[in-house]
Structure formats: structure tokens, C-alpha cells
Short mmCIF file of C-alpha atoms in Angstrom, two decimals:
data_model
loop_
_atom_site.label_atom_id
_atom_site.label_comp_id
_atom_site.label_asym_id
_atom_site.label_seq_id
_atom_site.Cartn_x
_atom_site.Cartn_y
_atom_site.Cartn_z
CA UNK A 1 73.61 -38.34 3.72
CA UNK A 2 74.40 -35.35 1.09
CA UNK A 3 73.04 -38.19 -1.68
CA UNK A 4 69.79 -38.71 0.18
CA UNK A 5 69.88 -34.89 0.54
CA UNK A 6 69.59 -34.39 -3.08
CA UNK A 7 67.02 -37.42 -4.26
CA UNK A 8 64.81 -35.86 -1.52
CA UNK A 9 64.66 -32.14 -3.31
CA UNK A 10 64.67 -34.04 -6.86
CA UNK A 11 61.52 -36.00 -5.72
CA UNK A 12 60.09 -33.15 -4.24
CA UNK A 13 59.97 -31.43 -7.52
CA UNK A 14 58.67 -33.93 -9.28
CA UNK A 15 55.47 -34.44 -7.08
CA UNK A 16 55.08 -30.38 -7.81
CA UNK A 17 55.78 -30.50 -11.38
CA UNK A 18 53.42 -33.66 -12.10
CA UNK A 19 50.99 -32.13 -9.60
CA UNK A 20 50.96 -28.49 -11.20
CA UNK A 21 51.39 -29.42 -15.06
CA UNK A 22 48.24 -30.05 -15.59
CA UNK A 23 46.18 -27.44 -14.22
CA UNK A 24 48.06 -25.40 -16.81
CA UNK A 25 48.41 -27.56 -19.54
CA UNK A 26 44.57 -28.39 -19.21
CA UNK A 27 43.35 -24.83 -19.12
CA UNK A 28 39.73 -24.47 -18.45
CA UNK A 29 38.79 -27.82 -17.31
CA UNK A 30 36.15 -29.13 -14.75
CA UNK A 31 38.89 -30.30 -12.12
CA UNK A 32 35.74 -32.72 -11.08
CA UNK A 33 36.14 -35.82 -9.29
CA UNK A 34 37.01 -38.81 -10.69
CA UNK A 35 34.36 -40.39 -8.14
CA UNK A 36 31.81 -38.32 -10.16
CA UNK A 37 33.01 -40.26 -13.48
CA UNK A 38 32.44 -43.45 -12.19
CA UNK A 39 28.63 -42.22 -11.27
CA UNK A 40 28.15 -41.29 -14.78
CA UNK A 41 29.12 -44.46 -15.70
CA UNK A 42 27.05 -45.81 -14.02
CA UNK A 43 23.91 -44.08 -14.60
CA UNK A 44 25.83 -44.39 -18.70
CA UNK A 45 25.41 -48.01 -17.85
CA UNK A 46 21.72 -48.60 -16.02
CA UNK A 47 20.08 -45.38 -17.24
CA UNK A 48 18.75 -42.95 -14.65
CA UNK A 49 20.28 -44.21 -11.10
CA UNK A 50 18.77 -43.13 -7.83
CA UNK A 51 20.84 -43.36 -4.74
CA UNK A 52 19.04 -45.53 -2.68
CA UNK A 53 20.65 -44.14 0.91
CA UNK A 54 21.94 -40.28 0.96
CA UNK A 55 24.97 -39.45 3.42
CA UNK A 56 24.00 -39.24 6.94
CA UNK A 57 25.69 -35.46 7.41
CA UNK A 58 23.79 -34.24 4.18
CA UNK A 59 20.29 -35.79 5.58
CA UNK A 60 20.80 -34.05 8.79
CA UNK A 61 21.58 -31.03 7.00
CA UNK A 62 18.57 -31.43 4.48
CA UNK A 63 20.71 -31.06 1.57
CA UNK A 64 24.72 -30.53 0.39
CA UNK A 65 27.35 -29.52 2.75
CA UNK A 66 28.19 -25.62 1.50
CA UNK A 67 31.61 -26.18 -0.28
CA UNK A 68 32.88 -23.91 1.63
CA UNK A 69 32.31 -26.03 4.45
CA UNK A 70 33.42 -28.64 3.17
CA UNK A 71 36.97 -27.52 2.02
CA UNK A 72 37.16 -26.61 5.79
CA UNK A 73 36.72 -30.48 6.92
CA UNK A 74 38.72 -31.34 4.04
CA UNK A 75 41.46 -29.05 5.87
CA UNK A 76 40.63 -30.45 9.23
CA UNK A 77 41.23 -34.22 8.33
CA UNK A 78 45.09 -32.80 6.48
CA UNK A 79 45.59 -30.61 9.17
CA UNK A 80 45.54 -33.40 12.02
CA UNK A 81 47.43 -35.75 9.82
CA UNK A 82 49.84 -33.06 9.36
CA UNK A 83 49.78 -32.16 13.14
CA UNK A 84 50.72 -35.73 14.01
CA UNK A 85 53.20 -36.23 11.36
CA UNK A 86 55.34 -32.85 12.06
CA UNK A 87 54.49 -33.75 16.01
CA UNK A 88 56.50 -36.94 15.83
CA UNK A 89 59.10 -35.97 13.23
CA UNK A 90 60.04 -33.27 15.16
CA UNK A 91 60.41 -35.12 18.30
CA UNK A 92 62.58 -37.96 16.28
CA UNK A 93 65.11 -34.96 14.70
CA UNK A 94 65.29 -33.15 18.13
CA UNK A 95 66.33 -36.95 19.52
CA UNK A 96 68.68 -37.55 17.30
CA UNK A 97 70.99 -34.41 17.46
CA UNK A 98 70.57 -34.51 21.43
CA UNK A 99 72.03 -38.43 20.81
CA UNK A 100 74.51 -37.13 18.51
CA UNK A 101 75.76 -34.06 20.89
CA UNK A 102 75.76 -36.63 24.05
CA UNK A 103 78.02 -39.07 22.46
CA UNK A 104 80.49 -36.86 21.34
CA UNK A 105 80.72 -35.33 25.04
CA UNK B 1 14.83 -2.41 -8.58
CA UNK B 2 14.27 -2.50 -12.28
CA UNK B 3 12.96 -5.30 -14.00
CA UNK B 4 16.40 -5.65 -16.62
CA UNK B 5 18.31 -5.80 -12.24
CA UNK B 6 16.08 -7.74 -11.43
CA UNK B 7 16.30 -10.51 -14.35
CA UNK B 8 19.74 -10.53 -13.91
CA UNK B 9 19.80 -10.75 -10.24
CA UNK B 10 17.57 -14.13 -10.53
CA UNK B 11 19.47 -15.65 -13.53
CA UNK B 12 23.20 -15.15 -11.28
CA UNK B 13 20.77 -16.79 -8.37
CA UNK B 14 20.19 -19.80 -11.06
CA UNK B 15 23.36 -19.86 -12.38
CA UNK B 16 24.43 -20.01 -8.75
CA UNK B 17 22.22 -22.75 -7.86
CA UNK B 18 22.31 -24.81 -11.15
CA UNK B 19 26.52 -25.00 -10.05
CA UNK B 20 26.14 -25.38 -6.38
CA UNK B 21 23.86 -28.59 -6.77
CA UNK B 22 26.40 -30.16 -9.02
CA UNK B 23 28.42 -32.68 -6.94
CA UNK B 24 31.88 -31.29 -7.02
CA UNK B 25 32.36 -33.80 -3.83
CA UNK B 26 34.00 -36.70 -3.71
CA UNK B 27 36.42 -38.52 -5.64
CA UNK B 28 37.43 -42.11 -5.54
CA UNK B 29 35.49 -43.61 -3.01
CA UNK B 30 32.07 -45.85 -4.02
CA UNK B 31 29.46 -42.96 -3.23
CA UNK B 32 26.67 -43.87 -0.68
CA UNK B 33 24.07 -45.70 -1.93
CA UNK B 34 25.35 -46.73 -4.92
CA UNK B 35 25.54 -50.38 -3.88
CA UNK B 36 22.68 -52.41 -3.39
CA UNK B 37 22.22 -53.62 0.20
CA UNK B 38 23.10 -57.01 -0.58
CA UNK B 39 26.53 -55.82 -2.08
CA UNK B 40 27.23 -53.41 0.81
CA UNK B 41 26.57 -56.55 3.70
CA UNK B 42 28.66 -59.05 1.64
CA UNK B 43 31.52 -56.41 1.15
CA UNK B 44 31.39 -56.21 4.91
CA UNK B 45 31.34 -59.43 5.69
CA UNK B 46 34.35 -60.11 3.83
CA UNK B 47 36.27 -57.36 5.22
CA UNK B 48 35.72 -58.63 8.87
CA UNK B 49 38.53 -61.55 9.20
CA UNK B 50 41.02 -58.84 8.10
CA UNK B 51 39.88 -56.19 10.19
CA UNK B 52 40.07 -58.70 13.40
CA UNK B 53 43.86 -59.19 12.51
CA UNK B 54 44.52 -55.90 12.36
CA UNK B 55 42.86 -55.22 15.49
CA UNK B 56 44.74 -57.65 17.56
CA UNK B 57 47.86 -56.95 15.62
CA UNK B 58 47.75 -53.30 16.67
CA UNK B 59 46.23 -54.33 20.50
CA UNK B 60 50.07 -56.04 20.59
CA UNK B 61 51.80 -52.90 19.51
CA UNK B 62 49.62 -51.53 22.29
CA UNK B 63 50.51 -53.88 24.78
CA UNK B 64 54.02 -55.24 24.20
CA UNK B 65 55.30 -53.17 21.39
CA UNK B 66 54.99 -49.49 23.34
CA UNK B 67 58.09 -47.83 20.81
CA UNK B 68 56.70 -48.10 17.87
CA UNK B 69 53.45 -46.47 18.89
CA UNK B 70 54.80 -43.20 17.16
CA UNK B 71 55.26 -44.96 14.07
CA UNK B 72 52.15 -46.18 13.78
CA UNK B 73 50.49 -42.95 14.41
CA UNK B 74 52.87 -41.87 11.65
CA UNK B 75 51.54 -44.15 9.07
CA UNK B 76 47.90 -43.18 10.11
CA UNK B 77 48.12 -39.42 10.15
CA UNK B 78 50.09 -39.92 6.85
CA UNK B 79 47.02 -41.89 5.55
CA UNK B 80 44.78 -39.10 6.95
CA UNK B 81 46.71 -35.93 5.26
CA UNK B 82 47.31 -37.98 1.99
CA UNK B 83 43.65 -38.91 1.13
CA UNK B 84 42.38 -35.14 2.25
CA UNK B 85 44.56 -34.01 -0.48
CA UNK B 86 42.31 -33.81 -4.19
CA UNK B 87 44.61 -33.53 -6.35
CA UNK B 88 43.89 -32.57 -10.37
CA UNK B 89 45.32 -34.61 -12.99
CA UNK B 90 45.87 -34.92 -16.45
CA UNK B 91 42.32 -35.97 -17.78
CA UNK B 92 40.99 -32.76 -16.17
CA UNK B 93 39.61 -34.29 -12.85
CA UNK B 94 40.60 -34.11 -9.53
CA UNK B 95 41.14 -37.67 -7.30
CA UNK B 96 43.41 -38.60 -4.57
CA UNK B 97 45.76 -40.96 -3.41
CA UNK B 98 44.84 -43.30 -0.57
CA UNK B 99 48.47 -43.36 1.21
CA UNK B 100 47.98 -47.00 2.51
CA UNK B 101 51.29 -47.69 1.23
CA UNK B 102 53.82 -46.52 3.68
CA UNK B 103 51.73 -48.48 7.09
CA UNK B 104 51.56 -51.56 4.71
CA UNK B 105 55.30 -51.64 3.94
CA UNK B 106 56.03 -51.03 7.65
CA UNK B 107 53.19 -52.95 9.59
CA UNK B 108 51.94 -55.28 7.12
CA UNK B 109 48.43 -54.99 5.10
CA UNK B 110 46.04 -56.28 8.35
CA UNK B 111 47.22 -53.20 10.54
CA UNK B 112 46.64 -50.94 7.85
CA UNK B 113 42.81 -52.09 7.30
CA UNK B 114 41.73 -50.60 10.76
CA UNK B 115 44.18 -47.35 10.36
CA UNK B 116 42.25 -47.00 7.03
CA UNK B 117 38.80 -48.00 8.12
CA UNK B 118 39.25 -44.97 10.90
CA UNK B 119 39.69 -42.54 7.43
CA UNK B 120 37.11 -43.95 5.85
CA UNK B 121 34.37 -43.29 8.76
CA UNK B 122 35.72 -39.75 8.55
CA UNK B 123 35.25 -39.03 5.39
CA UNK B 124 31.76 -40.80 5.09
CA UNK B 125 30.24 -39.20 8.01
CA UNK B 126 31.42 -35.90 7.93
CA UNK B 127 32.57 -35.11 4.40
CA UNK B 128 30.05 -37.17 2.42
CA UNK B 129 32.49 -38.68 0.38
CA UNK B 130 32.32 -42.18 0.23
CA UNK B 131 29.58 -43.62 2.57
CA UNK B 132 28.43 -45.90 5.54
CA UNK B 133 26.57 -48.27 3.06
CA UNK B 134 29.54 -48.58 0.49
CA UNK B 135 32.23 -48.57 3.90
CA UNK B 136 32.58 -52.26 3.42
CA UNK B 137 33.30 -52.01 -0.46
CA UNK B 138 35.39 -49.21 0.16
CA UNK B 139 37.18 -50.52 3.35
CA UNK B 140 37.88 -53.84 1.07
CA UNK B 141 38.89 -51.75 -2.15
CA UNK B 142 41.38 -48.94 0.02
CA UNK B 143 42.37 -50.56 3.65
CA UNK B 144 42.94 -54.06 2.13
CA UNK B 145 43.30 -54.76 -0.84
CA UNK B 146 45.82 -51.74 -2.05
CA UNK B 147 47.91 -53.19 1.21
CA UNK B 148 48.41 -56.90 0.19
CA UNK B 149 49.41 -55.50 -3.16
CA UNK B 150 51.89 -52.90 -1.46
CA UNK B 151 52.68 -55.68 1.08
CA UNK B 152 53.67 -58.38 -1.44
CA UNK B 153 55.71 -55.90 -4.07
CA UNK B 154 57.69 -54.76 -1.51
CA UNK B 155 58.55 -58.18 -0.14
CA UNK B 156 58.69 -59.18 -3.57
CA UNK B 157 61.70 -56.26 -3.99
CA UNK B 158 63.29 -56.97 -0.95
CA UNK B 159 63.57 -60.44 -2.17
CA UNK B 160 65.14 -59.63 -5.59
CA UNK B 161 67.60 -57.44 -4.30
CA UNK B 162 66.35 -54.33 -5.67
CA UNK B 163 67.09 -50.81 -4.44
CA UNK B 164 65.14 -50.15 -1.32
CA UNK B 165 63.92 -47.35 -2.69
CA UNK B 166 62.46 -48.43 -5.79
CA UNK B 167 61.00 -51.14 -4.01
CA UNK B 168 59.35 -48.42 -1.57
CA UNK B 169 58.39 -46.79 -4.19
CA UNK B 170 56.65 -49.49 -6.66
CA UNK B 171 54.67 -51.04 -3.31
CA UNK B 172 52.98 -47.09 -2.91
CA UNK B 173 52.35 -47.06 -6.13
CA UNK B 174 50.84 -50.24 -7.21
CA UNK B 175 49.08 -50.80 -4.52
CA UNK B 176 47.21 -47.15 -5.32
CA UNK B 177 46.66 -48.28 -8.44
CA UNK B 178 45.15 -51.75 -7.43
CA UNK B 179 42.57 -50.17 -5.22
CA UNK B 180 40.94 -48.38 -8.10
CA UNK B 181 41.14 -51.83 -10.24
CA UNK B 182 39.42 -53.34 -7.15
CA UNK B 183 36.91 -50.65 -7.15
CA UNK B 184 36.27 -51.27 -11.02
CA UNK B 185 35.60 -54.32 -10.15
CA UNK B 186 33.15 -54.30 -7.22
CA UNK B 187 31.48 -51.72 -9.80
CA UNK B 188 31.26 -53.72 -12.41
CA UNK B 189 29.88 -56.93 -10.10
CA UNK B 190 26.91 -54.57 -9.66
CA UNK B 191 26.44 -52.96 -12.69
CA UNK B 192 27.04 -54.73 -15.80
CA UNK B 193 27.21 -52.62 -19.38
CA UNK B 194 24.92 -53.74 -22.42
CA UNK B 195 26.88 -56.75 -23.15
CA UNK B 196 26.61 -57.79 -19.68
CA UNK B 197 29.82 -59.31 -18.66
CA UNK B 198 31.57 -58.04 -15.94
CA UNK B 199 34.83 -58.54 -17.52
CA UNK B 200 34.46 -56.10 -20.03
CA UNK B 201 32.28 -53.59 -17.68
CA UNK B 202 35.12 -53.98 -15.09
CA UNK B 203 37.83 -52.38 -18.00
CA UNK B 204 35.19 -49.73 -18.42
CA UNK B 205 35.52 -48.44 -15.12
CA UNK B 206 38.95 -49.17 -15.16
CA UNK B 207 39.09 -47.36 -18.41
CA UNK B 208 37.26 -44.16 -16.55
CA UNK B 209 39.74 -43.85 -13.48
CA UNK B 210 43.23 -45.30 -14.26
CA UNK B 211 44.09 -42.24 -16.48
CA UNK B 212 43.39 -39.89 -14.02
CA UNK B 213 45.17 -42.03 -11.14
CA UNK B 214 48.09 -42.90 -12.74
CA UNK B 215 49.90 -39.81 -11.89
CA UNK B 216 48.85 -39.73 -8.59
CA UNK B 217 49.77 -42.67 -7.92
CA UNK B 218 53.09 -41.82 -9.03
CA UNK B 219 53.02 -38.69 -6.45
CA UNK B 220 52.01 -41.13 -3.72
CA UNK B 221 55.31 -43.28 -4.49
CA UNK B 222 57.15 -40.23 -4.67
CA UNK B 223 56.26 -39.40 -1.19
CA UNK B 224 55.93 -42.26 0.22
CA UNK B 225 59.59 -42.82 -0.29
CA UNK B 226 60.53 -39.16 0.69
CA UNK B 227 58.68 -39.89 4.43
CA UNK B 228 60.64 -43.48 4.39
CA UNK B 229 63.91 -41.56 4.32
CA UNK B 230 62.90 -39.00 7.25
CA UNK B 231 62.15 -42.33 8.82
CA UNK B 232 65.21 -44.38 8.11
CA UNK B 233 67.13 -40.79 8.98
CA UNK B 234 65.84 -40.29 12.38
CA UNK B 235 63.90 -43.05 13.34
CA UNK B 236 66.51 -46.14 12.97
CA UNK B 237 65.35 -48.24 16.43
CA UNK B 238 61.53 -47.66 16.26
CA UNK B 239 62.32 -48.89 12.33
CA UNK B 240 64.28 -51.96 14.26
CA UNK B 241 62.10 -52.63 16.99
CA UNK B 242 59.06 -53.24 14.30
CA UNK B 243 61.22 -55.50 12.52
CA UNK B 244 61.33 -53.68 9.50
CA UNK B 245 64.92 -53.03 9.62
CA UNK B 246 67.22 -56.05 11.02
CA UNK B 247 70.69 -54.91 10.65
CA UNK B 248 72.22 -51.80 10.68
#
């Protein structure tokens, strides 16, 4: 338990460190998305590419979702994944000290 | 105004615009309408069988299987909160990590395809990222493919004896990484470089996203194995009743 205690904290700095290294070690850059690359590519690869169907949200809305907007969906979609997760973890901690406290009655 | 305030004011209003237009959306996905209609049906078509599976599959969890609801949830909300997350990398662009991993270790690759399917039609419709047309390219590249591949490493460690956790760990990650070799390759199938074989246009794309995933997918095996813990912690009988663990 104390083991899995400390591979748990030494994991969770890793995901930070490999997460955050780069945003300073790469000062200055584009942060763009990697989606974005493989577009270029592809226009690289057929010359000029048009889009032949344009996302139903940004049709409706004549033109790009604001990106302020858009960080706010982005934190909608983590934010009920999150919800859910905590939710159920919570419930499954809470269950197993009332378990733990019951049997030793 | 004055003319020098007013030049100013509409070169910041270019500058604005000329940054705004630029697609700082999206980020692994196939974007919509990058596949030709034939592509986009075929993709479908293929993802269909898998899809049924998975739909009757999680109908019996429904019906039969009533415990391990939670834990099913789990592995979709953890898909939903892990591909919401851009996250930068090393090559100076930001992607993210798909998070099929953990529901293909624990519910096998078929289940997964729906719980990632239901992502998918998220992010096309309301975040633009991805699309409806390229949902079948995607759906095969993300909810099915990156699941065998988790599926079979991690049977493949559990086989060879190898520390759980390693095991839990190389599934996450190779199966993120498979999805984007997938994706090179429904890519390349459509668009082929100068040369014109797909083999070579397939490494291409490969070439453009596996530096920038690599260390993500790292992160997702990182956490994938940190939620596995919690799980094996507090959650020993739904773990049990889903077959996943068999003795304790």
C-alpha cells in the first residue's frame, strides 16, 4: 500500500514534468495542433485543398467558433468526464473505509 | 481620431483578424471534409460490425451485469476528460491523447468503440474538431483500432508474466500510438505524395505526428496506470465481477 503510495506521486510527476518541459524548453513556439500539420501535409501533398464539407456548428454559426468559446466546450467535455470520474471514485473510497470500519466492529 | 490612431487601430483589427482565422482548432482527429465521400462511407461501413458488438456487449452490462455499470462510466468519462485535454509537446504543437486504453484493458476493444464513438460526436458537432464526414475514419482510427492494439498488448503481458503495471502501461501507450499510425494511413490511402505510393506517403504522415505524440502517449500510460491503481485500491469486486481480476 505505502509502495503503491509512492509510484503513484513518482508517476504523477512525471506526466507534469514531460507535460511542462516543453513549453519552456520550446520558448516561443506556435503550440498549434498537430491536426493542423497533417492539413498542411496535405495541401504539401495535392496543392491547394478545399474542404469539401465545413463542420455543422461552424455553418450554423457562419464562420469559426470564437476561441474563447471554444476553450469553454473544451472545459465542458473535461469537466463532465471529471464530474463522473471524482463522482464514482468518491463513492468507491467512501465504500471501502465504511467496509473496513464495519468489519472491525 | 487622428489618422496615425486611426492606422493603427485598423492594422491591430488586421492583425487581430489575420490570427483569429488561423485554425488553432483541432488536433488529431481527420478534419471534416478532408475525406472524399467515398472514403468517409467505406470507413463507416467498416466500423459497423464492431460497433454492433460493442453495442450488445454493453446492452449485457446493462441487463445482467448491473455492478459494473460504474466502471464503465469510469472508462468513458476517463475517455471524455483525457481527449479534452491539448496538451503541447516537444515539436512545438499541441495534440492529445485519446484515453481508449484503460476501457479496452478492462472491457475489451468492441465496448470501447461505442464509448469512443459517443466522444467523437461531441467533439465533431460541437467543437469542430474532427467531423461527421471523417466520424467513420476517425471512429475506426481512435474507438477501434488503438483498442485491439491496447487489447492484445495487454493480454499479450498478462501472458508473459510481466508486471501488471508495465503491461497497463505499454497497452495505453501503444495503442495511442497506433491510432495515429492508423490515421497516417487512412491519410495516405487518400492522398498519395509525388511518388505516389502509399507506403512511403503513409511514413510521411507518420513522420508529421509521431514526434509530437510520442510523449503523450507516454502521459496517457502514465495515467492510465495511476487510475488502474485507484481502481484495483477501491474497486476490487466491480474489477472481479467484469472478469478482469479472477483471484484475489
Amino acid at each position: 500500500m505505502k509502495r503503491e503510495g509512492k509510484i503513484a506521486v513518482v508517476l504523477m510527476v512525471l506526466v507534469i514534468a514531460i507535460v511542462v518541459i516543453p513549453l519552456f524548453a520550446l520558448k516561443g513556439a506556435e503550440f498549434g495542433g498537430s491536426d493542423d500539420a497533417g492539413s498542411q501535409k496535405v495541401e504539401e501533398l495535392t496543392g491547394e485543398y478545399e474542404p469539401w464539407f465545413t463542420p455543422v456548428f461552424e455553418t450554423a454559426l457562419n464562420g469559426e467558433i470564437p476561441g474563447e468559446v471554444e476553450s469553454l466546450l473544451f472545459c465542458v467535455q473535461t469537466g463532465i468526464g471529471v464530474g463522473i470520474v471524482a463522482f464514482i471514485m468518491g463513492r468507491f473510497v467512501e465504500r471501502k473505509k465504511h467496509e473496513k470500519s464495519s468489519s472491525s466492529c | 481620431m487622428t489618422k496615425t490612431q486611426k492606422r493603427v487601430l485598423k492594422f491591430s483589427i488586421m492583425f487581430a483578424l489575420v490570427f483569429a482565422v488561423c485554425p488553432t482548432v483541432s488536433a488529431m482527429h481527420i478534419m471534416e471534409g478532408y475525406l472524399p465521400p467515398a472514403f468517409c462511407i467505406a470507413w463507416g461501413i467498416v466500423c459497423i460490425p464492431f460497433l454492433v458488438k460493442g453495442f450488445y456487449s454493453i446492452k449485457k452490462i446493462f441487463t445482467e451485469n448491473q455492478k459494473t455499470i460504474t466502471i464503465l462510466a469510469m472508462a468513458g468519462a476517463y475517455i471524455f476528460v483525457i481527449s479534452a485535454l491539448k496538451i503541447p509537446s516537444v515539436t512545438g504543437s499541441c495534440s492529445h491523447m485519446t484515453g481508449t486504453g484503460l476501457g479496452a484493458i478492462l472491457f475489451g476493444p468492441c465496448t470501447v468503440s461505442i464509448l469512443g464513438i459517443i466522444v467523437l460526436i461531441f467533439q465533431a458537432i460541437l467543437l469542430a474538431h474532427g467531423g461527421l464526414t471523417t466520424l467513420g475514419a476517425n471512429t475506426f482510427s481512435m474507438a477501434i483500432a488503438g483498442p485491439f492494439v491496447s487489447f492484445g498488448v495487454y493480454a499479450l503481458c498478462k501472458k508473459c508474466r510481466v508486471n501488471k503495471n508495465v503491461g497497463v502501461f505499454l497497452a495505453a501507450m501503444l495503442g495511442d500510438l497506433f491510432t495515429y499510425c492508423v490515421t497516417s494511413i487512412q491519410l495516405a490511402l487518400t492522398y498519395q505524395n509525388e511518388g505516389g505510393s502509399i507506403v512511403s506517403s503513409a511514413a510521411e504522415f507518420f513522420g508529421v505526428f509521431v514526434p509530437t505524440q510520442l510523449p503523450l502517449a507516454v502521459v496517457e500510460g502514465l495515467l492510465t496506470v495511476l487510475i488502474m491503481m485507484a481502481l484495483e485500491n477501491y474497486a476490487k469486486p466491480e474489477l472481479k465481477a467484469i472478469g478482469f481480476e479472477k483471484s484475489v
